[in-house]
CSV table of C-alpha atoms and ligand atoms in Angstrom, one decimal:
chain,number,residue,atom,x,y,z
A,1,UNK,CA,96.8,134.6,69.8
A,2,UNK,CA,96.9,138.5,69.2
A,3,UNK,CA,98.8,139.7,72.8
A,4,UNK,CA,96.4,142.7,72.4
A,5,UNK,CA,93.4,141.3,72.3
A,6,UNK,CA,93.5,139.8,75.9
A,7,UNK,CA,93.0,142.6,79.3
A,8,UNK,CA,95.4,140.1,81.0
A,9,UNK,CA,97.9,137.4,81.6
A,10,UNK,CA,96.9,135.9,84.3
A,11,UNK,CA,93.3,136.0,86.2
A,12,UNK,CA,93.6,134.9,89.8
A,13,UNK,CA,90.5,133.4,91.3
A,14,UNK,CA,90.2,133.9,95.0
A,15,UNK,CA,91.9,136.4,97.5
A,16,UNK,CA,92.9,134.3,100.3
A,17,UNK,CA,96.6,133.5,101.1
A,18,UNK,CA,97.7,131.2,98.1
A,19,UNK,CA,95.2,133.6,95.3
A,20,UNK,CA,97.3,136.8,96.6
A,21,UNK,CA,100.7,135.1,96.8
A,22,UNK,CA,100.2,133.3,93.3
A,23,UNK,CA,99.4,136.8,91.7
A,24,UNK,CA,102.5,138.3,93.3
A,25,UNK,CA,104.9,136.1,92.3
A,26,UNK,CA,103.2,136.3,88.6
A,27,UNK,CA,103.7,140.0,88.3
A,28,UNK,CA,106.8,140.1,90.5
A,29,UNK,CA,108.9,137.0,89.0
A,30,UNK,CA,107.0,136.7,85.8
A,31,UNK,CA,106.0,140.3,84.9
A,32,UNK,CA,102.5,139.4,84.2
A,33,UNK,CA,99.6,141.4,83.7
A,34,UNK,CA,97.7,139.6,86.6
A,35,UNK,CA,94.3,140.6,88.6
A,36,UNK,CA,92.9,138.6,91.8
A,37,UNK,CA,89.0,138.5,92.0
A,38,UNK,CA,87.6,138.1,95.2
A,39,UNK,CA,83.9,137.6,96.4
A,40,UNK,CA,84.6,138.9,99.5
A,41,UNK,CA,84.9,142.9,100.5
A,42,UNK,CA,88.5,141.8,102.0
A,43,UNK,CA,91.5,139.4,101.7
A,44,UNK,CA,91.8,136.0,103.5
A,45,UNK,CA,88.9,136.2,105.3
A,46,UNK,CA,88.4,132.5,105.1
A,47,UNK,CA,90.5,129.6,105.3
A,48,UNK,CA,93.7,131.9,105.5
A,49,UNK,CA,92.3,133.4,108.2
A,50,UNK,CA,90.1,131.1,110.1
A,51,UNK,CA,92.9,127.8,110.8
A,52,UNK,CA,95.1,127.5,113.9
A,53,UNK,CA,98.0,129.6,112.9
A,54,UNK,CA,100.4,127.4,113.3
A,55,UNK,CA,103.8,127.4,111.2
A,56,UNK,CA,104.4,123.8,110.5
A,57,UNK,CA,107.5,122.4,111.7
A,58,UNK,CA,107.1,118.9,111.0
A,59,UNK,CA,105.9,117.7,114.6
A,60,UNK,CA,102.6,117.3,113.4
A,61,UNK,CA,103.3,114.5,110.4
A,62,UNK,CA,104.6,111.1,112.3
A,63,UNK,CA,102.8,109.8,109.6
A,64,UNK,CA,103.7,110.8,106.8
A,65,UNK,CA,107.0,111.5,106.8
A,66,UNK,CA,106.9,113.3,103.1
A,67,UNK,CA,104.8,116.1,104.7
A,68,UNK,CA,107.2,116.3,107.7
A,69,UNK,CA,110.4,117.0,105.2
A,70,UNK,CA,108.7,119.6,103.3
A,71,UNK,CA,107.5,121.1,106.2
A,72,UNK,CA,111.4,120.7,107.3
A,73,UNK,CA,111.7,122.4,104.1
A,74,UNK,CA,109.2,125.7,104.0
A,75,UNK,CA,109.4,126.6,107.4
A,76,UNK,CA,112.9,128.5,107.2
A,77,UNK,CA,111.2,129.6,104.6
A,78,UNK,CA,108.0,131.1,105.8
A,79,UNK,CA,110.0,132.6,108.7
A,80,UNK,CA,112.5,134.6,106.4
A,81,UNK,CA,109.9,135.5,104.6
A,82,UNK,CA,107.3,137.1,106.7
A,83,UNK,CA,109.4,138.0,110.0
A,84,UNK,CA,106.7,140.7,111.0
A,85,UNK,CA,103.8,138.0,110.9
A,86,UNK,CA,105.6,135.3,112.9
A,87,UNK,CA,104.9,134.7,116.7
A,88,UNK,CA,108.1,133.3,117.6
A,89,UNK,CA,108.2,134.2,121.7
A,90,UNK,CA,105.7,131.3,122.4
A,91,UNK,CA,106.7,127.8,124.0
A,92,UNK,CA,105.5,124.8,122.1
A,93,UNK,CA,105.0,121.5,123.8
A,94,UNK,CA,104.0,118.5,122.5
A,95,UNK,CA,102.8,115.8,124.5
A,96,UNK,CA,102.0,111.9,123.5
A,97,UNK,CA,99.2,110.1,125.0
A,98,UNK,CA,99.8,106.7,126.4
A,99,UNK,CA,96.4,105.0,125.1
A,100,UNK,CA,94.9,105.1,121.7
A,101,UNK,CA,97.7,107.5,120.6
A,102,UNK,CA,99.0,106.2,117.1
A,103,UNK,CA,102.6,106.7,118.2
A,104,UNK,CA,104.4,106.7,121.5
A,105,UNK,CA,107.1,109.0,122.9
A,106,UNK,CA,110.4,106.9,121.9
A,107,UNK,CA,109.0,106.9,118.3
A,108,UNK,CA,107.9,111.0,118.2
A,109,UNK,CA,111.6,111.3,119.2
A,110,UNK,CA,113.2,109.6,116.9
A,111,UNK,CA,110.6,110.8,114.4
A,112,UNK,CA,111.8,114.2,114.9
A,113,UNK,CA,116.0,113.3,115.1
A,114,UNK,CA,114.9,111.9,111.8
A,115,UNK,CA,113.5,114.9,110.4
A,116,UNK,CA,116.1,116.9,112.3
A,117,UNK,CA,113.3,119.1,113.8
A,118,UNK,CA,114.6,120.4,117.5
A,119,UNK,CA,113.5,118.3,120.5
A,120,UNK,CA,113.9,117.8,124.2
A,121,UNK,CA,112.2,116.6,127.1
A,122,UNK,CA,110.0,119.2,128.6
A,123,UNK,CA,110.8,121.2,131.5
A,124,UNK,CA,109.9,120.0,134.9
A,125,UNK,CA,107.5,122.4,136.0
A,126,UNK,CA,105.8,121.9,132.4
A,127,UNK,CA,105.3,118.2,132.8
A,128,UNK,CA,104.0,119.0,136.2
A,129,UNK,CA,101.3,120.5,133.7
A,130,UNK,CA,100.4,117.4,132.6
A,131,UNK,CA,98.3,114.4,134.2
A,132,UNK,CA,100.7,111.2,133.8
A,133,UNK,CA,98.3,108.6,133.7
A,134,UNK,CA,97.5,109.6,130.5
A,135,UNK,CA,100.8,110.9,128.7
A,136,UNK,CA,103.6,109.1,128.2
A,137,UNK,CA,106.2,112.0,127.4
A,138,UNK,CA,106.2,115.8,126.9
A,139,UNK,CA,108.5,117.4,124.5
A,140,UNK,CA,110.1,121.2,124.2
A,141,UNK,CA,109.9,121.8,120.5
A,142,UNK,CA,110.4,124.5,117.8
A,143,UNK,CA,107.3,125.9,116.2
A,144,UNK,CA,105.6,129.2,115.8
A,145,UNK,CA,102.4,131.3,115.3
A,146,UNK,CA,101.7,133.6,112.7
A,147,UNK,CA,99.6,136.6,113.3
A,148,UNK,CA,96.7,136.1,110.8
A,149,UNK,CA,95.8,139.7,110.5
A,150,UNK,CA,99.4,140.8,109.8
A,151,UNK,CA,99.7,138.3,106.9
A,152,UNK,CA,96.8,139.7,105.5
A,153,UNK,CA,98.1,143.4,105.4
A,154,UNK,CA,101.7,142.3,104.3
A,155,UNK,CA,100.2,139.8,101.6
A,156,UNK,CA,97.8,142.5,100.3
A,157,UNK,CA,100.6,144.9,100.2
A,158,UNK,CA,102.9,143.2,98.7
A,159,UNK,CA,100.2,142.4,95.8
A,160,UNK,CA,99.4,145.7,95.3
A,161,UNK,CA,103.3,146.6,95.4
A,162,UNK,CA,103.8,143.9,92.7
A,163,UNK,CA,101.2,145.7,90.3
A,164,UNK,CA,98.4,143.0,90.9
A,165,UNK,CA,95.0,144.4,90.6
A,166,UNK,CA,92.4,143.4,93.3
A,167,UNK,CA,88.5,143.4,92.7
A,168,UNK,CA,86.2,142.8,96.2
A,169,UNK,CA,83.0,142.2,96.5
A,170,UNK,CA,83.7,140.2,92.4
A,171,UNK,CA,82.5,136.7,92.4
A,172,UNK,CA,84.0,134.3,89.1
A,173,UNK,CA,81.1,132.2,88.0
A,174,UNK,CA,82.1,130.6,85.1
A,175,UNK,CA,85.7,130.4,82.3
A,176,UNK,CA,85.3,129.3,78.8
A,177,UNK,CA,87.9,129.3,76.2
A,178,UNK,CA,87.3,131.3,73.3
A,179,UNK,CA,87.7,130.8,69.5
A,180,UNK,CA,90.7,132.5,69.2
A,181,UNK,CA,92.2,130.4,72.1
A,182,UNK,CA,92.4,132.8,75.0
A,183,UNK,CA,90.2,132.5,77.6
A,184,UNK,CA,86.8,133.7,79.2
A,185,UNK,CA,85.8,134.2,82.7
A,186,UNK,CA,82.4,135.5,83.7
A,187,UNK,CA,82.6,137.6,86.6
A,188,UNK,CA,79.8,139.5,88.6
A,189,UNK,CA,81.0,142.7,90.8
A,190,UNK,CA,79.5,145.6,92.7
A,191,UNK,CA,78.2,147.1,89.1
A,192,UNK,CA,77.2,143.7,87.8
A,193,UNK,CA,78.2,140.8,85.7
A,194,UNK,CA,80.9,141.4,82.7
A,195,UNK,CA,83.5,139.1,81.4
A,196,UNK,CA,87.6,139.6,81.2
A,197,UNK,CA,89.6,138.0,78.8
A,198,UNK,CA,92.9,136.5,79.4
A,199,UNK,CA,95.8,133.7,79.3
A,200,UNK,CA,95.1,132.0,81.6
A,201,UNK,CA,93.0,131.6,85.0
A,202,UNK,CA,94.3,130.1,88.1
A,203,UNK,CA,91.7,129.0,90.3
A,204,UNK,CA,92.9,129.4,94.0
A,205,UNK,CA,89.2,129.1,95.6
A,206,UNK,CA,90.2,126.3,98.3
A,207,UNK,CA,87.0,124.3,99.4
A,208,UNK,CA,85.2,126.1,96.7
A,209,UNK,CA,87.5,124.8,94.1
A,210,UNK,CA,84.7,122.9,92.3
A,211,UNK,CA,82.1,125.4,92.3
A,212,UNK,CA,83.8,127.5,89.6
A,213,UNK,CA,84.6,124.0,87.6
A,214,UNK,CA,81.0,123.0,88.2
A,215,UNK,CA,79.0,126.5,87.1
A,216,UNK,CA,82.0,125.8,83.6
A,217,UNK,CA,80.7,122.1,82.9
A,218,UNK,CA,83.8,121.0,83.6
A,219,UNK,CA,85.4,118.0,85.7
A,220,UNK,CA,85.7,118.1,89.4
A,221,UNK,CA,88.3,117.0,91.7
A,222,UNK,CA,87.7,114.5,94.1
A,223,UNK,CA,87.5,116.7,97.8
A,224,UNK,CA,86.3,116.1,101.1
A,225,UNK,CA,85.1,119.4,103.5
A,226,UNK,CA,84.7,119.3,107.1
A,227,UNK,CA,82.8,122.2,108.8
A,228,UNK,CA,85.2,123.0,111.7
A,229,UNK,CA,84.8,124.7,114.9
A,230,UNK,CA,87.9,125.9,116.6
A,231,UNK,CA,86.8,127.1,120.3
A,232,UNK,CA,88.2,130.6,120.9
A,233,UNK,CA,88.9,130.8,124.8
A,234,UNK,CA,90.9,132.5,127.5
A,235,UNK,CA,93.8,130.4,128.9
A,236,UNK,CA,95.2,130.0,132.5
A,237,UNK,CA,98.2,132.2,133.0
A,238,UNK,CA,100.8,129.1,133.0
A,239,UNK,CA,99.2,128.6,129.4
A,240,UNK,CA,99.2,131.9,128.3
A,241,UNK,CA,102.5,132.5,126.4
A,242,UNK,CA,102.4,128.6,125.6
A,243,UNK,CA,101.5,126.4,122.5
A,244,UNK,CA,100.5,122.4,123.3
A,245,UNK,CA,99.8,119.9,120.7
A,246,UNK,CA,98.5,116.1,122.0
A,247,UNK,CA,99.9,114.0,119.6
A,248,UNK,CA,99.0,111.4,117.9
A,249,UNK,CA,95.2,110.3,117.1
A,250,UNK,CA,92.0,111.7,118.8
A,251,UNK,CA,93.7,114.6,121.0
A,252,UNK,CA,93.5,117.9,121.3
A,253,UNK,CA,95.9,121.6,120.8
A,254,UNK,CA,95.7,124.7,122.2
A,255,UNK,CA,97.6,127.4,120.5
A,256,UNK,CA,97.8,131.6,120.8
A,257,UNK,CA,95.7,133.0,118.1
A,258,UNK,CA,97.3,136.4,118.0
A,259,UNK,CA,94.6,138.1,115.7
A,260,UNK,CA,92.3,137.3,118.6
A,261,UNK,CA,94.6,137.8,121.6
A,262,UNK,CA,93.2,134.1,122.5
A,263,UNK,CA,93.9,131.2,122.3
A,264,UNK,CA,92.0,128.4,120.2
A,265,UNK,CA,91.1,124.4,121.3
A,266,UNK,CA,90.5,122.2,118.5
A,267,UNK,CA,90.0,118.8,118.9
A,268,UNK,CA,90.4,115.9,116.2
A,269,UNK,CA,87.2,114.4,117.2
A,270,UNK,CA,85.1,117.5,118.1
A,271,UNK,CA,86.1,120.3,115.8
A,272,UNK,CA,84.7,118.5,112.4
A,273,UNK,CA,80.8,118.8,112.7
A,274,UNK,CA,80.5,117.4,109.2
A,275,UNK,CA,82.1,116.2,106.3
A,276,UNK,CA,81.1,115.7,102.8
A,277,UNK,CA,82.6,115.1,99.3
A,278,UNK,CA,82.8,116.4,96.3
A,279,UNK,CA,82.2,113.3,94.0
A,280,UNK,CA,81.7,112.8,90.4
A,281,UNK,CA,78.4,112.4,89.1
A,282,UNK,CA,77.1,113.5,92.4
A,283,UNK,CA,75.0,116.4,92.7
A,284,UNK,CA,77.2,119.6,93.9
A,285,UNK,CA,77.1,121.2,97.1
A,286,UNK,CA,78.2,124.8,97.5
A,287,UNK,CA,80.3,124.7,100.8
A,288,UNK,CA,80.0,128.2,101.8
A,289,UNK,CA,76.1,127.9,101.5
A,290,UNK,CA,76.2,124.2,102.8
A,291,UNK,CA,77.6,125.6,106.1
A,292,UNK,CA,75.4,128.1,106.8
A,293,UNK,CA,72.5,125.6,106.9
A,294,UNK,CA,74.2,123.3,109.0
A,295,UNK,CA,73.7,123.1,112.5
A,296,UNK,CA,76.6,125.4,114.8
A,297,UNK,CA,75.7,124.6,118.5
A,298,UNK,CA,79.3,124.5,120.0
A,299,UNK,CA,81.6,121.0,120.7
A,300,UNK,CA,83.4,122.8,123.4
A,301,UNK,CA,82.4,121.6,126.4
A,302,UNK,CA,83.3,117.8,125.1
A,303,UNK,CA,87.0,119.4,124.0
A,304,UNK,CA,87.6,120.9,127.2
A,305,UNK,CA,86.5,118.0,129.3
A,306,UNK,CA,89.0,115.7,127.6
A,307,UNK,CA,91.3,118.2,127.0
A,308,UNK,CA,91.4,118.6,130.6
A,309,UNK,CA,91.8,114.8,131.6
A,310,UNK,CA,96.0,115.6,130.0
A,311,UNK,CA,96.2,118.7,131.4
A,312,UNK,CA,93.7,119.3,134.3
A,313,UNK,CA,94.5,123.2,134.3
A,314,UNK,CA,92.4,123.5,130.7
A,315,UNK,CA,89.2,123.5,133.1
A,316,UNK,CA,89.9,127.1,133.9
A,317,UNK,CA,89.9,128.1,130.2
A,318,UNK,CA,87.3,130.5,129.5
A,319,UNK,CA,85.1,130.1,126.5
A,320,UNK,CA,84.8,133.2,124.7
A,321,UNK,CA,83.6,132.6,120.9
A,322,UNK,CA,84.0,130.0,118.0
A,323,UNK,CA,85.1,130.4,114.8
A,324,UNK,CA,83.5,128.3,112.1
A,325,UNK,CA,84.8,127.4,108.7
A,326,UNK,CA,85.0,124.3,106.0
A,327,UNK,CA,88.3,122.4,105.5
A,328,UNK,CA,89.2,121.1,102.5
A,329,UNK,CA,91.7,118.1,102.2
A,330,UNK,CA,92.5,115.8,99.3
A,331,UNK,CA,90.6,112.5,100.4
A,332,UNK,CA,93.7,110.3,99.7
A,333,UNK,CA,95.5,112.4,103.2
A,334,UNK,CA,92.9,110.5,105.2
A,335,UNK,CA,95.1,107.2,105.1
A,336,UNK,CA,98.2,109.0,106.8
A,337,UNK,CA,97.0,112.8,107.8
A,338,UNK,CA,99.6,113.8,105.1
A,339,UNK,CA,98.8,117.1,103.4
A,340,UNK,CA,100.0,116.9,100.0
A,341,UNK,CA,99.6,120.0,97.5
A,342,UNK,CA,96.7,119.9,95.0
A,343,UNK,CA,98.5,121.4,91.8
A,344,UNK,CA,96.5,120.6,88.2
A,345,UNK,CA,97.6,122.8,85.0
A,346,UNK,CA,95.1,122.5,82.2
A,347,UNK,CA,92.3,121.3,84.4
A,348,UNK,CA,89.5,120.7,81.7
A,349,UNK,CA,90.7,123.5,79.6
A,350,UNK,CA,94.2,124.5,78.6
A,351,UNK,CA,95.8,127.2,80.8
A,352,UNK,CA,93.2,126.7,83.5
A,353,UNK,CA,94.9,126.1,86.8
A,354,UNK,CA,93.9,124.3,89.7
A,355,UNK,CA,95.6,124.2,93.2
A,356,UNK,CA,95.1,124.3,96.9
A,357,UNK,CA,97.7,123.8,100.0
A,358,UNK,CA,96.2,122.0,103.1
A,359,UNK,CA,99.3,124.0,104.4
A,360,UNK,CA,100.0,128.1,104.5
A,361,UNK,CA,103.8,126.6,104.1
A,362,UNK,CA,102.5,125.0,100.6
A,363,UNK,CA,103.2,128.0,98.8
A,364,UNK,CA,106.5,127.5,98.3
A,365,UNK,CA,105.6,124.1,96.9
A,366,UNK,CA,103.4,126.0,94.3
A,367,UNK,CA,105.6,128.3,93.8
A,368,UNK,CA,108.0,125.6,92.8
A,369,UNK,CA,105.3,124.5,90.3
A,370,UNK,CA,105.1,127.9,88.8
A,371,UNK,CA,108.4,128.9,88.3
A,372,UNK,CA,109.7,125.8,86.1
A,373,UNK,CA,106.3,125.6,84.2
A,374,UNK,CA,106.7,129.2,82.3
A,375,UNK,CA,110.2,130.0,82.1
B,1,FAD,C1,90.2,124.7,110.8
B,1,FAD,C2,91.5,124.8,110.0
B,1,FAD,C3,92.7,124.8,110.6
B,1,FAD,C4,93.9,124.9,109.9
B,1,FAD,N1,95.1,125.0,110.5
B,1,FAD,C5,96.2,125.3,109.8
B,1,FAD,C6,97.4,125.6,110.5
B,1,FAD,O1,97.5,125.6,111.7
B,1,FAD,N2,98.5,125.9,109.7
B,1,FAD,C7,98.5,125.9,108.4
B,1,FAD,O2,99.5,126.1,107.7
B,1,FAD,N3,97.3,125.7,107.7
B,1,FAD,C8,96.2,125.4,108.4
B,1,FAD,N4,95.0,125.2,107.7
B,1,FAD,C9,95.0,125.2,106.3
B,1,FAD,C10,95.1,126.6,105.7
B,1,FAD,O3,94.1,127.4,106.3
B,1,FAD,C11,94.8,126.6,104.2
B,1,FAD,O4,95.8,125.8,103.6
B,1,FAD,C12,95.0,128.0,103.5
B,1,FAD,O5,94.3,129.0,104.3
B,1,FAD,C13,94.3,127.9,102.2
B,1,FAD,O6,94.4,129.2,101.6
B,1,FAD,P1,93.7,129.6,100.3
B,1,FAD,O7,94.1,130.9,99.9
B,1,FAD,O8,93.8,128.5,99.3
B,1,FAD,O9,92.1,129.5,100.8
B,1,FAD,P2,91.1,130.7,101.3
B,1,FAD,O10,91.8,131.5,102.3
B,1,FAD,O11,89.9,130.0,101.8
B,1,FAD,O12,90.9,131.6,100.1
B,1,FAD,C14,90.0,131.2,99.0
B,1,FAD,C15,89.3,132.5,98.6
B,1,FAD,O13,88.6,132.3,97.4
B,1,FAD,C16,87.4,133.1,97.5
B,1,FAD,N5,86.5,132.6,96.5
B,1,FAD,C17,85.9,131.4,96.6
B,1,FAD,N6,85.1,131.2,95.4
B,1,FAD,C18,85.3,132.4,94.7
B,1,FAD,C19,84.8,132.8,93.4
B,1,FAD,N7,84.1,132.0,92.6
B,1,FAD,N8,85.2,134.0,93.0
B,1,FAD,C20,86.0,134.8,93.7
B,1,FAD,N9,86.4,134.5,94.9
B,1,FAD,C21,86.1,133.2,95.4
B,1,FAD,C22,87.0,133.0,99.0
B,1,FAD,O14,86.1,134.1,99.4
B,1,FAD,C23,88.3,133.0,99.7
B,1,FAD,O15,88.7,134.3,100.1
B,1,FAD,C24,93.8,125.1,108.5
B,1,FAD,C25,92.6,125.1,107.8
B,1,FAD,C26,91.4,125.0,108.6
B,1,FAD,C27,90.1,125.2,107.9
């Protein structure tokens, strides 16, 4: 191939976290000529933006003990790395439930001396929080918030630092290879529809993974999207500078969400509205369109009535707003909630790129993909 005749190395489709932090770390690390197309008029706006902000310590993975040692893994890592986006002032509690929880309180506790993730029994007045009847044990843990709005500025900046090139408001419809082997990506933007050429694309689109494989004729990868609802609410004072998770099977958390000054409820059983797969041989579904036809009348009043049978203070939580978006998880995590990192080089064409973190933390696990696979 004639190094000339392509505009750049690396195309980036979609500027949410993992689109904006893959380009960086190709023009930084790699010294590629590397662009980010994003149909939105701003970066992670979606999914980078709209989750629950929390930095994965392991806490959450009883299950899957894999996840929990990467996220033992990434976490130093996320920290050092964006100090000015971390909320680490909060208090994080997790509490087990006696009935229908998957584990009980000796086992969380051992779980995390296993992982060697920081616990200890909760302060008095904090268990005082929490109904009894219901909860077997409370736990002081280490895990923190990350300011969603801050990530966005320091991830965009350090793009545009790196030399990456960002296009809003530029939807990718569709990549082709060409005959002299590079490759083709139609793109339409604010002037219209033209086409780059290039190495290679990586496409970092999340739950709309398949539509840019779909619109290209080429395979799909086996998904499943939930439309989510996170409750955005006012907490009681003894919440406010407080994180709680209710661990393990159809509870609840309440965590800070500093881009809102709020905090947000999500519930295992009431924050998926929906789900739906992305199947072979199955007619595709847009999920950004899907959603908007799907019904949004609010699950919070069923979180916060048995969110408040743990911890009977939630009834004073005041509603304020919701925030809607899909989630996207490799079906094979239903079996053990694990959240394993989708990473497919050569997906249907050579030097197309597929990849998605059900974590922020996965990064660093695509990263470690990256690295190896071009030096
Ligand atoms: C409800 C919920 C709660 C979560 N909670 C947490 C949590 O507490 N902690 C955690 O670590 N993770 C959490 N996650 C997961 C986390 O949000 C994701 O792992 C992460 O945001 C994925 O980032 P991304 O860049 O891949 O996706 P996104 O941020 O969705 O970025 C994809 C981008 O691609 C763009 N795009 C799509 N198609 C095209 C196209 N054809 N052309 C151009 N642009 C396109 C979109 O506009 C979007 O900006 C949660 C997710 C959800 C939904």
């Amino acid at each position: 191939m004639n190094a000339n005749a392509v505009e750049f190395d690396a195309v980036i489709v979609g500027g949410g976290f993992f689109g904006c932090s893959v380009a960086t770390h190709l023009a930084r690390e790699l010294g590629e000529r590397t662009i980010v197309l994003e149909r939105g008029s701003d970066a992670l706006q979606r999914a980078s933006y709209a989750n629950q902000a929390r930095v994965h310590n392991g806490y959450h993975y009883p299950r899957s003990v894999l996840t929990a040692f990467r996220c033992r893994v990434n976490f130093p890592r996320f920290v050092d790395d964006f100090p000015g986006c971390i909320m680490d002032t909060h208090e994080k509690y997790y509490g087990v439930g006696k009935r229908f929880s998957k584990v009980n309180a000796v086992q969380f506790k051992r779980f995390c001396e296993l992982i060697g993730a920081p616990v200890s029994p909760a302060p008095k007045d904090i268990k005082r929080l929490f109904n009894l009847d219901y909860v077997d044990d409370v736990f002081s843990t280490r895990e923190y918030i990350f300011d969603a709005v801050k990530l966005k500025n320091e991830t965009l900046d350090r793009a545009r630092n790196a030399g990456v090139e960002i296009r809003f408001n530029t939807e990718a419809t569709c990549v082709r290879r060409s005959d002299d082997g590079s490759m083709e990506l139609e793109a339409n933007g604010p002037d219209g529809a033209y086409t780059l050429t290039t190495r290679s694309v990586y496409n970092c689109t999340y739950a709309r993974l398949n539509k840019l494989l779909h619109n290209s004729g080429l395979p799909t990868l086996f998904l499943k999207h939930e439309l989510t609802e996170m409750a955005l609410v006012e907490v009681p004072d003894v919440i406010a500078n407080r994180g709680i998770t209710m661990m393990c099977g159809p509870f609840f958390s309440i965590m800070p969400f500093p881009a809102r000054g709020l905090h947000t409820l999500s519930h295992v059983r009431y924050t998926p509205h929906c789900e739906w797969f992305d199947r072979k041989n199955e007619p595709y579904r847009d999920p950004y369109e899907y959603i908007e036809t799907c019904d949004k009348t609010s699950n919070y009043v069923y979180m916060v009535k048995d969110a408040e049978r743990y911890i009977p203070c939630l009834r004073e939580c005041r509603y304020q707003d919701s925030i809607w978006e899909v989630k996207t998880v490799l079906p094979k995590s239903e079996v053990d909630d694990s959240r394993p990192v989708l990473y497919q080089k050569d997906w249907g064409l050579p030097n197309l790129t597929c990849m998605m973190g059900g974590k922020i933390d996965n990064i660093y696990d695509i990263m470690d993909f990256l690295t190896p696979a071009r030096v």
